[in-house]
Short mmCIF file of C-alpha atoms and ligand atoms in Angstrom, two decimals:
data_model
loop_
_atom_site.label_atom_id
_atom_site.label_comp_id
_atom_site.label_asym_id
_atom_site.label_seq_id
_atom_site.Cartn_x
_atom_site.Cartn_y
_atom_site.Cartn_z
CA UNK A 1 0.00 0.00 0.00
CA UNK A 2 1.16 3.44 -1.14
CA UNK A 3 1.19 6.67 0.99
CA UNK A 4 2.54 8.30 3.93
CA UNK A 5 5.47 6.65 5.76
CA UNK A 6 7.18 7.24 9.40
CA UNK A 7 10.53 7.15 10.79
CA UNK A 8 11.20 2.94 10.66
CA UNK A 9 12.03 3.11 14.36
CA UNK A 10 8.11 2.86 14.90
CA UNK A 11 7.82 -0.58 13.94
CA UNK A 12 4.15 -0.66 15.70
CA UNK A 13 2.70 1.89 14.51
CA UNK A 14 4.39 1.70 10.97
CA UNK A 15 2.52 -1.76 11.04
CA UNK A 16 -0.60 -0.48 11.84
CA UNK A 17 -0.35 2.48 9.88
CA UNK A 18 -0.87 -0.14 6.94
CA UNK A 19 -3.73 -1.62 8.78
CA UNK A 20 -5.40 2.18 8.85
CA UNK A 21 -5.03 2.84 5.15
CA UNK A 22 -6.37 -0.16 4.13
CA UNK A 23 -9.46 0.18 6.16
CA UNK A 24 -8.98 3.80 5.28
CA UNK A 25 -9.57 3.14 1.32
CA UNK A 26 -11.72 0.64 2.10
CA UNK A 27 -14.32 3.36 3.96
CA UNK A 28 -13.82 6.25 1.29
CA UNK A 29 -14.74 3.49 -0.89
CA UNK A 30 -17.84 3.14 0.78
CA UNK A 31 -18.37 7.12 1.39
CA UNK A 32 -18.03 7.20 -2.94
CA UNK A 33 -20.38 4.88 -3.55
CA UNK A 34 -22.50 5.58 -0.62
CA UNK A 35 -24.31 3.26 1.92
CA UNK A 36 -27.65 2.62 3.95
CA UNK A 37 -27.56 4.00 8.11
CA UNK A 38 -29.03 2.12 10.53
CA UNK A 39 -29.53 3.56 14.43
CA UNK A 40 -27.74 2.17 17.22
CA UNK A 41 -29.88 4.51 19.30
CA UNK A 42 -31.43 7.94 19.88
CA UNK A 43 -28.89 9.26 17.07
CA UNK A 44 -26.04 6.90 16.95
CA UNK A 45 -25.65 5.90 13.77
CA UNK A 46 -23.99 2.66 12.28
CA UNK A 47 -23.17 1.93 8.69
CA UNK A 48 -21.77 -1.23 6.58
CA UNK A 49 -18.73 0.95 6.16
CA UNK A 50 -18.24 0.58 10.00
CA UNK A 51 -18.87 -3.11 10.62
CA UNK A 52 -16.44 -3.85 7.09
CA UNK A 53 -13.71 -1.96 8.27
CA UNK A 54 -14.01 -3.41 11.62
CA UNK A 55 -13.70 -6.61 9.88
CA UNK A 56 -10.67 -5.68 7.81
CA UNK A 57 -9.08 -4.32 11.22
CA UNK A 58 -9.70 -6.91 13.18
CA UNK A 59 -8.51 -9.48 10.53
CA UNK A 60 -5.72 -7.90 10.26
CA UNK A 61 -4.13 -6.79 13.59
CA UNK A 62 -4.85 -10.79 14.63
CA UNK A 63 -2.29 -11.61 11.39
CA UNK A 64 0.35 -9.27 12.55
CA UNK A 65 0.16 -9.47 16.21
CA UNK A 66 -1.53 -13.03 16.72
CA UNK A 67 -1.47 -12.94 21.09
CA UNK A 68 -2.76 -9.26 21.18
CA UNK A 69 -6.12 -8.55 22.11
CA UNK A 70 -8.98 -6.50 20.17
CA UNK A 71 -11.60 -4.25 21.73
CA UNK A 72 -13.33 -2.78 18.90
CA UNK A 73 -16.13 -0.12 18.46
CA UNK A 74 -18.67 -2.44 16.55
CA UNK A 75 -18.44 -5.69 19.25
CA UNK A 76 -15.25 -7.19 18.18
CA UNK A 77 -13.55 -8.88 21.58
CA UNK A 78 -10.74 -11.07 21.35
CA UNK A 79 -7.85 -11.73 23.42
CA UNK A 80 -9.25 -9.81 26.36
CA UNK A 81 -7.04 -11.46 28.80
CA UNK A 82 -3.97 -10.57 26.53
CA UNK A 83 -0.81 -7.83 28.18
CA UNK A 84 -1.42 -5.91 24.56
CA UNK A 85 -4.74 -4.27 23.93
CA UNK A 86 -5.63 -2.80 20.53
CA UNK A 87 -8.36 -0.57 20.86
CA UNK A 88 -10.26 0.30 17.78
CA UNK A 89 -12.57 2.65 15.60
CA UNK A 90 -13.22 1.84 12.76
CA UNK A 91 -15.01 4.86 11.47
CA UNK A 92 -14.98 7.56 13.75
CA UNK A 93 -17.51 10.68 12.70
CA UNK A 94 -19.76 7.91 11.21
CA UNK A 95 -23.15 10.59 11.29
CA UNK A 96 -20.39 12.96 9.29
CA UNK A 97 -20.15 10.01 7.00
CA UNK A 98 -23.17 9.20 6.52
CA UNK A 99 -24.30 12.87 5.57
CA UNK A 100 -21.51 12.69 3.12
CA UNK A 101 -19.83 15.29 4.99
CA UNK A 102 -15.60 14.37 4.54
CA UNK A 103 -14.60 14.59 8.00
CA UNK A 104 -13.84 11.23 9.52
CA UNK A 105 -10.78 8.94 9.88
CA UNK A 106 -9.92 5.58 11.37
CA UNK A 107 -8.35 5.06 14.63
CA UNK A 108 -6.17 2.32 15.90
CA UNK A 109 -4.95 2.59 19.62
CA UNK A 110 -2.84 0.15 21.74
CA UNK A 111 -2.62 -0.16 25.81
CA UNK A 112 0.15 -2.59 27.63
CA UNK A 113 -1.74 -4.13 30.66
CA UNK A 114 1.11 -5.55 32.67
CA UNK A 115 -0.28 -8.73 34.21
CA UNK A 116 -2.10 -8.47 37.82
CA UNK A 117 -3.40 -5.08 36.18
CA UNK A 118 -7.68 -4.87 37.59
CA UNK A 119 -9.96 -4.02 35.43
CA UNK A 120 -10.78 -0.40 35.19
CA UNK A 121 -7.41 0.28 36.07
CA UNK A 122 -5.60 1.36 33.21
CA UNK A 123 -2.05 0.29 31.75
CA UNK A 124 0.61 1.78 29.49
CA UNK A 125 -0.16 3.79 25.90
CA UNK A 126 2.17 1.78 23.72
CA UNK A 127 0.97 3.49 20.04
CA UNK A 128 -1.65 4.96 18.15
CA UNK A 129 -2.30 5.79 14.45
CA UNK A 130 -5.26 7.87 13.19
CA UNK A 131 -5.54 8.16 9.41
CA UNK A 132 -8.00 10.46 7.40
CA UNK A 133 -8.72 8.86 4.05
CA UNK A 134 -10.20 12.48 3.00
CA UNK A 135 -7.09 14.24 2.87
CA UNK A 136 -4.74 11.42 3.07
CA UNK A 137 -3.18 12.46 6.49
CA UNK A 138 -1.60 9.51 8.71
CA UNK A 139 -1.19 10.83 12.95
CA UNK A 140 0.70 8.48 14.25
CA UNK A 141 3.04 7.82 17.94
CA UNK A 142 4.88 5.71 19.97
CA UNK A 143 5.41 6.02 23.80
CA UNK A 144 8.70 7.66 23.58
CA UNK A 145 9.10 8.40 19.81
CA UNK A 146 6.94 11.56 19.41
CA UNK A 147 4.01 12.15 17.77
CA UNK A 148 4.17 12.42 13.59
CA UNK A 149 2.04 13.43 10.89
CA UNK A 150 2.90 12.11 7.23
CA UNK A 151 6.47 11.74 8.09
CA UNK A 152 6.98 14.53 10.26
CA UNK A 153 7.48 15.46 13.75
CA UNK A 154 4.06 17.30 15.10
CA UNK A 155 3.94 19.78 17.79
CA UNK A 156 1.18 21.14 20.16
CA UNK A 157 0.61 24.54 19.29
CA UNK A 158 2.03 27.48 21.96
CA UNK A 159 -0.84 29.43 21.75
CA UNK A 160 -0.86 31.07 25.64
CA UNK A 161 -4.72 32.03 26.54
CA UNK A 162 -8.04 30.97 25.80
CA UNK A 163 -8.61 34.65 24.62
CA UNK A 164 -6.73 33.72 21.12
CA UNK A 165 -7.47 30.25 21.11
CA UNK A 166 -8.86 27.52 18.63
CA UNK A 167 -11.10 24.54 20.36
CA UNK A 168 -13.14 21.81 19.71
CA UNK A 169 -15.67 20.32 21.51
CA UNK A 170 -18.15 17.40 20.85
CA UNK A 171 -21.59 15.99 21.88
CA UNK A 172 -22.68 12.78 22.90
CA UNK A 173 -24.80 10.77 20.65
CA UNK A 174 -26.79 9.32 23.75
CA UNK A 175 -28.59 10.98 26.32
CA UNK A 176 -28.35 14.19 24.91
CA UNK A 177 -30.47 15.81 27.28
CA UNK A 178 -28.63 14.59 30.13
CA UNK A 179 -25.66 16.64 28.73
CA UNK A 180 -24.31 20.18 29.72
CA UNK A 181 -22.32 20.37 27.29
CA UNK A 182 -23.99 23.24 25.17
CA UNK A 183 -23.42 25.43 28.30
CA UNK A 184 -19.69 24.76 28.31
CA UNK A 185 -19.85 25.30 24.12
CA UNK A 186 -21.75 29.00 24.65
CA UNK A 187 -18.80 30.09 27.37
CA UNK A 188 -15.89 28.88 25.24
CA UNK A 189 -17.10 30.05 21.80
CA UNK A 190 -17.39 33.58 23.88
CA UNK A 191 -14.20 33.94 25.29
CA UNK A 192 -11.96 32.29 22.47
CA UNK A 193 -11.29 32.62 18.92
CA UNK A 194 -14.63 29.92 18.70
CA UNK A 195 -15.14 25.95 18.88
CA UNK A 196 -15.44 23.46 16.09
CA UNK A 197 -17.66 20.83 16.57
CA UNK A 198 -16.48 18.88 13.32
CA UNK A 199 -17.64 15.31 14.60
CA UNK A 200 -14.61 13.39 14.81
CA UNK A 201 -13.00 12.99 18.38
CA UNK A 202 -10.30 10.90 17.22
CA UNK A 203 -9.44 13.84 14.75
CA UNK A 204 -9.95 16.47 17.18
CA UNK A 205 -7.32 14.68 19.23
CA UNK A 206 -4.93 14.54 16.14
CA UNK A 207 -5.64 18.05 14.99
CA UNK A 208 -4.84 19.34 19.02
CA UNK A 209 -1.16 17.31 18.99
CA UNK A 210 -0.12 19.06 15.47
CA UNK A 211 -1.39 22.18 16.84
CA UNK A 212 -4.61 23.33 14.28
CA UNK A 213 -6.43 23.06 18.13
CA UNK A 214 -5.38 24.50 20.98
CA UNK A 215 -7.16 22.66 22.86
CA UNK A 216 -10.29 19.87 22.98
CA UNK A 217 -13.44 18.68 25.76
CA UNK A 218 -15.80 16.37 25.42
CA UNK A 219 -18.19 14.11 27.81
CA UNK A 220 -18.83 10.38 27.42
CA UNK A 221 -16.47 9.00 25.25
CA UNK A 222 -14.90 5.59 24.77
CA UNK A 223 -11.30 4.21 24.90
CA UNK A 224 -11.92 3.64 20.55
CA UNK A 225 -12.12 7.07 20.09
CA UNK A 226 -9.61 8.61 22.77
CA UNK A 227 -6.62 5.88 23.52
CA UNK A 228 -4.56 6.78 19.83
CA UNK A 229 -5.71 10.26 20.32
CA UNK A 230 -4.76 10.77 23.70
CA UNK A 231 -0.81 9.36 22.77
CA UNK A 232 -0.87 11.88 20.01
CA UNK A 233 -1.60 14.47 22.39
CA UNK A 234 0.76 13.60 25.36
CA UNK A 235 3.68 12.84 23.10
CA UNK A 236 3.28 15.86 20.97
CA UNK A 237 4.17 17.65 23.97
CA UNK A 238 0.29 18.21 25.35
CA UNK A 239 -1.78 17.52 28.63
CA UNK A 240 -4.88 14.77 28.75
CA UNK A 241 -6.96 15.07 31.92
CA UNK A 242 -10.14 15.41 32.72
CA UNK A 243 -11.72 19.08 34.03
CA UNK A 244 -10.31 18.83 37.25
CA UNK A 245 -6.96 18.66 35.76
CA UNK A 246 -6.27 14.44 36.83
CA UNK A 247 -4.88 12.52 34.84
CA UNK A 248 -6.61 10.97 31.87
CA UNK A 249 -7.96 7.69 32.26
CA UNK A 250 -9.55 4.90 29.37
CA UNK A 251 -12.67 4.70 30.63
CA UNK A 252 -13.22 8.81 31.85
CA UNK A 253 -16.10 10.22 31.10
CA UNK A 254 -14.51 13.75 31.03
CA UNK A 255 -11.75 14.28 28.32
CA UNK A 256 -9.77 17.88 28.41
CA UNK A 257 -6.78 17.66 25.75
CA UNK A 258 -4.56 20.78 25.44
CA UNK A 259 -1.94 22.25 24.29
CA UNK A 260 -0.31 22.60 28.37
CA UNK A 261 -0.37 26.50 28.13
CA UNK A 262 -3.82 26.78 28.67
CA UNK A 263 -4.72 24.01 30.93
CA UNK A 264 -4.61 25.69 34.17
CA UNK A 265 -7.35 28.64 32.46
CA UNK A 266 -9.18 25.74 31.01
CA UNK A 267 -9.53 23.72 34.22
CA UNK A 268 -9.95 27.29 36.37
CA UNK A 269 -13.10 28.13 33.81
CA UNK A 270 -14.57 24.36 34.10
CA UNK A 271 -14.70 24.54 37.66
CA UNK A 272 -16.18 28.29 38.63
CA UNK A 273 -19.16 26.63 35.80
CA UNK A 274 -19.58 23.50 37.43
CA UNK A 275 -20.03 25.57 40.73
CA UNK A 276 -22.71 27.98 39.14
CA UNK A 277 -19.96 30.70 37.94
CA UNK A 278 -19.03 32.39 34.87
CA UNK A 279 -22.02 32.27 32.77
CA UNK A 280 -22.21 34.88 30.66
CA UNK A 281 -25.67 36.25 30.10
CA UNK A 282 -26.64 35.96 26.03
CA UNK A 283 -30.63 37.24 25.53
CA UNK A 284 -32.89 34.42 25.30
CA UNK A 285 -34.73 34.06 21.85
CA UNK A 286 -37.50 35.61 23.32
CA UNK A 287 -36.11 38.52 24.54
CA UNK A 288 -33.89 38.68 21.69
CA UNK A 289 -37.33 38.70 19.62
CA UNK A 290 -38.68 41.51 21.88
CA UNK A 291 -35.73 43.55 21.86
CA UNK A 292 -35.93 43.82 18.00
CA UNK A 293 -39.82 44.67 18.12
CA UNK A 294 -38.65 47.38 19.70
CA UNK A 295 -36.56 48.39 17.28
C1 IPD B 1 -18.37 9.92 17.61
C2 IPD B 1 -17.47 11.04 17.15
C3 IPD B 1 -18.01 12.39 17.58
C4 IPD B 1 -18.24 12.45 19.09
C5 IPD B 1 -19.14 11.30 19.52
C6 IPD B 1 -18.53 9.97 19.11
P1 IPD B 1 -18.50 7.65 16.14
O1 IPD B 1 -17.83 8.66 17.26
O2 IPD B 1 -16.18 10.88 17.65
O3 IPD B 1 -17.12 13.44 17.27
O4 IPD B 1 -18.83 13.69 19.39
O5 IPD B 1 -19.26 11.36 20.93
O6 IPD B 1 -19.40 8.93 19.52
O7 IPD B 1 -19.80 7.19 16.72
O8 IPD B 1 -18.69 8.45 14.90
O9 IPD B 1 -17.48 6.61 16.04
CA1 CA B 2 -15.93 7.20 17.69
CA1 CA B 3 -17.11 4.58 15.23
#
């Protein structure tokens, strides 16, 4: 398979960098010709693009690494009792794809679970490859090696305060109106340079370790979409935690990835909101509506 290399001292993730593209080609593929959605729930959306890729994924990671385990996205479980872990997407920003709208990518993520390790507790983040078939861009890291994008070393930006800063956020796809999230989406939109809500954590977590982000939040996600991500981030020089600034975990259900220069004013602003500060008062449509009557 042609296309974007890395440094041959990442023998993992080179390997799996394969396994991405392939799936990768195999989903644009799909997103060409276009394919049926089916719900999962409320608004969770599944496709035959997801469940083939899975396929191709899980196919091939058990060829190239036969004692590792799989813990994929779509039900896949093998190996569970395995020291390597390969946690996968295989379409992340499926309701993107399925609304033809280009923004979602694959995302391959692997844990070391030293044996005697509970579960819930959380081992080592060996290497993790995200690849956008869209633009042909390959994010890829080893523990150790630095984070790289198409052959190059990536960076997290240096952009100092949330005043002149890019973000992204996301929503959950379940219970949205359990969520708070579109309270923490007004006050960061008002006091940065605004938030993208693209739909793709996994690429949101690529796109904060090469620095097009400053920073990225979101509630309720799963160790598919954040455990490649999340090595990006901390190996491109960044901070994963959740609000209150601990460290990030597989199974949290509060991500914060930034850039390190604005965690502490990130972390400051999430806690005077979850205590019932720093909203900033925006007119209701109704009084907005009243407000014009009057001219
Ligand atoms: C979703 C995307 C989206 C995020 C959702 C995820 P999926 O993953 O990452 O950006 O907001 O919470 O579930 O379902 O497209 O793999
Ligand atoms: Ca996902
Ligand atoms: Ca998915």
């Amino acid at each position: 398979m042609t296309g974007p290399r890395l440094p041959s001292e990442l023998k993992i993730a080179s390997q799996a960098a394969e396994i991405a593209q392939e799936a990768g080609a195999l989903v644009r593929r799909f997103f060409e010709r276009g394919v049926a959605t089916e719900y999962k729930g409320d608004v969770d959306l599944v496709t035959e693009a997801d469940r083939a890729s899975e396929k191709l994924i899980v196919e091939r990671l058990s060829a190239a690494w036969p004692t590792h385990g799989i813990f994929g996205e779509e039900g896949a479980r093998q190996r569970m009792e395995s020291e390597y872990r390969w946690y996968v997407d295989p379409l992340d920003g499926t309701t993107n794809f399925a609304h033809g709208f280009p923004v979602f990518c694959i995302s391959l993520g692997l844990e070391r679970r030293r044996p005697g390790l509970a579960d819930g507790q959380d081992g080592e983040l060996v290497a993790g490859v995200i690849y956008d078939p869209m633009r042909d861009e390959l994010f890829a890291a080893e523990v150790g090696r630095g984070a790289w994008m198409n052959g190059r070393r990536i960076h997290v930006s240096a952009t100092k305060t949330l005043s002149e800063s890019l973000l992204a956020t996301g929503f959950p796809s379940r219970k949205r109106h359990a969520n708070p999230n579109i309270h923490f989406y007004q006050e960061f939109t008002l006091r940065s340079h605004g938030v993208r809500r693209a739909g793709s954590a996994a690429l949101d977590l690529a796109y904060t370790a090469c620095g097009r982000l400053d920073a990225f939040w979101e509630f309720n996600l799963n160790p598919w979409d954040t455990t490649a991500g999340a090595l990006l981030v901390l190996e491109a020089g960044g901070t994963m935690t959740d609000f209150a600034g601990d460290l990030f975990r597989l199974d949290s259900r509060e991500v914060l990835a930034t850039n390190g220069r604005l965690q502490q004013e990130l972390i400051a602003l999430f806690a005077n909101m979850f205590s019932g500060k720093d909203l900033s008062p925006i007119p209701t449509p109704r009084e907005y509506a009243a407000a014009r009557q009057r001219g």
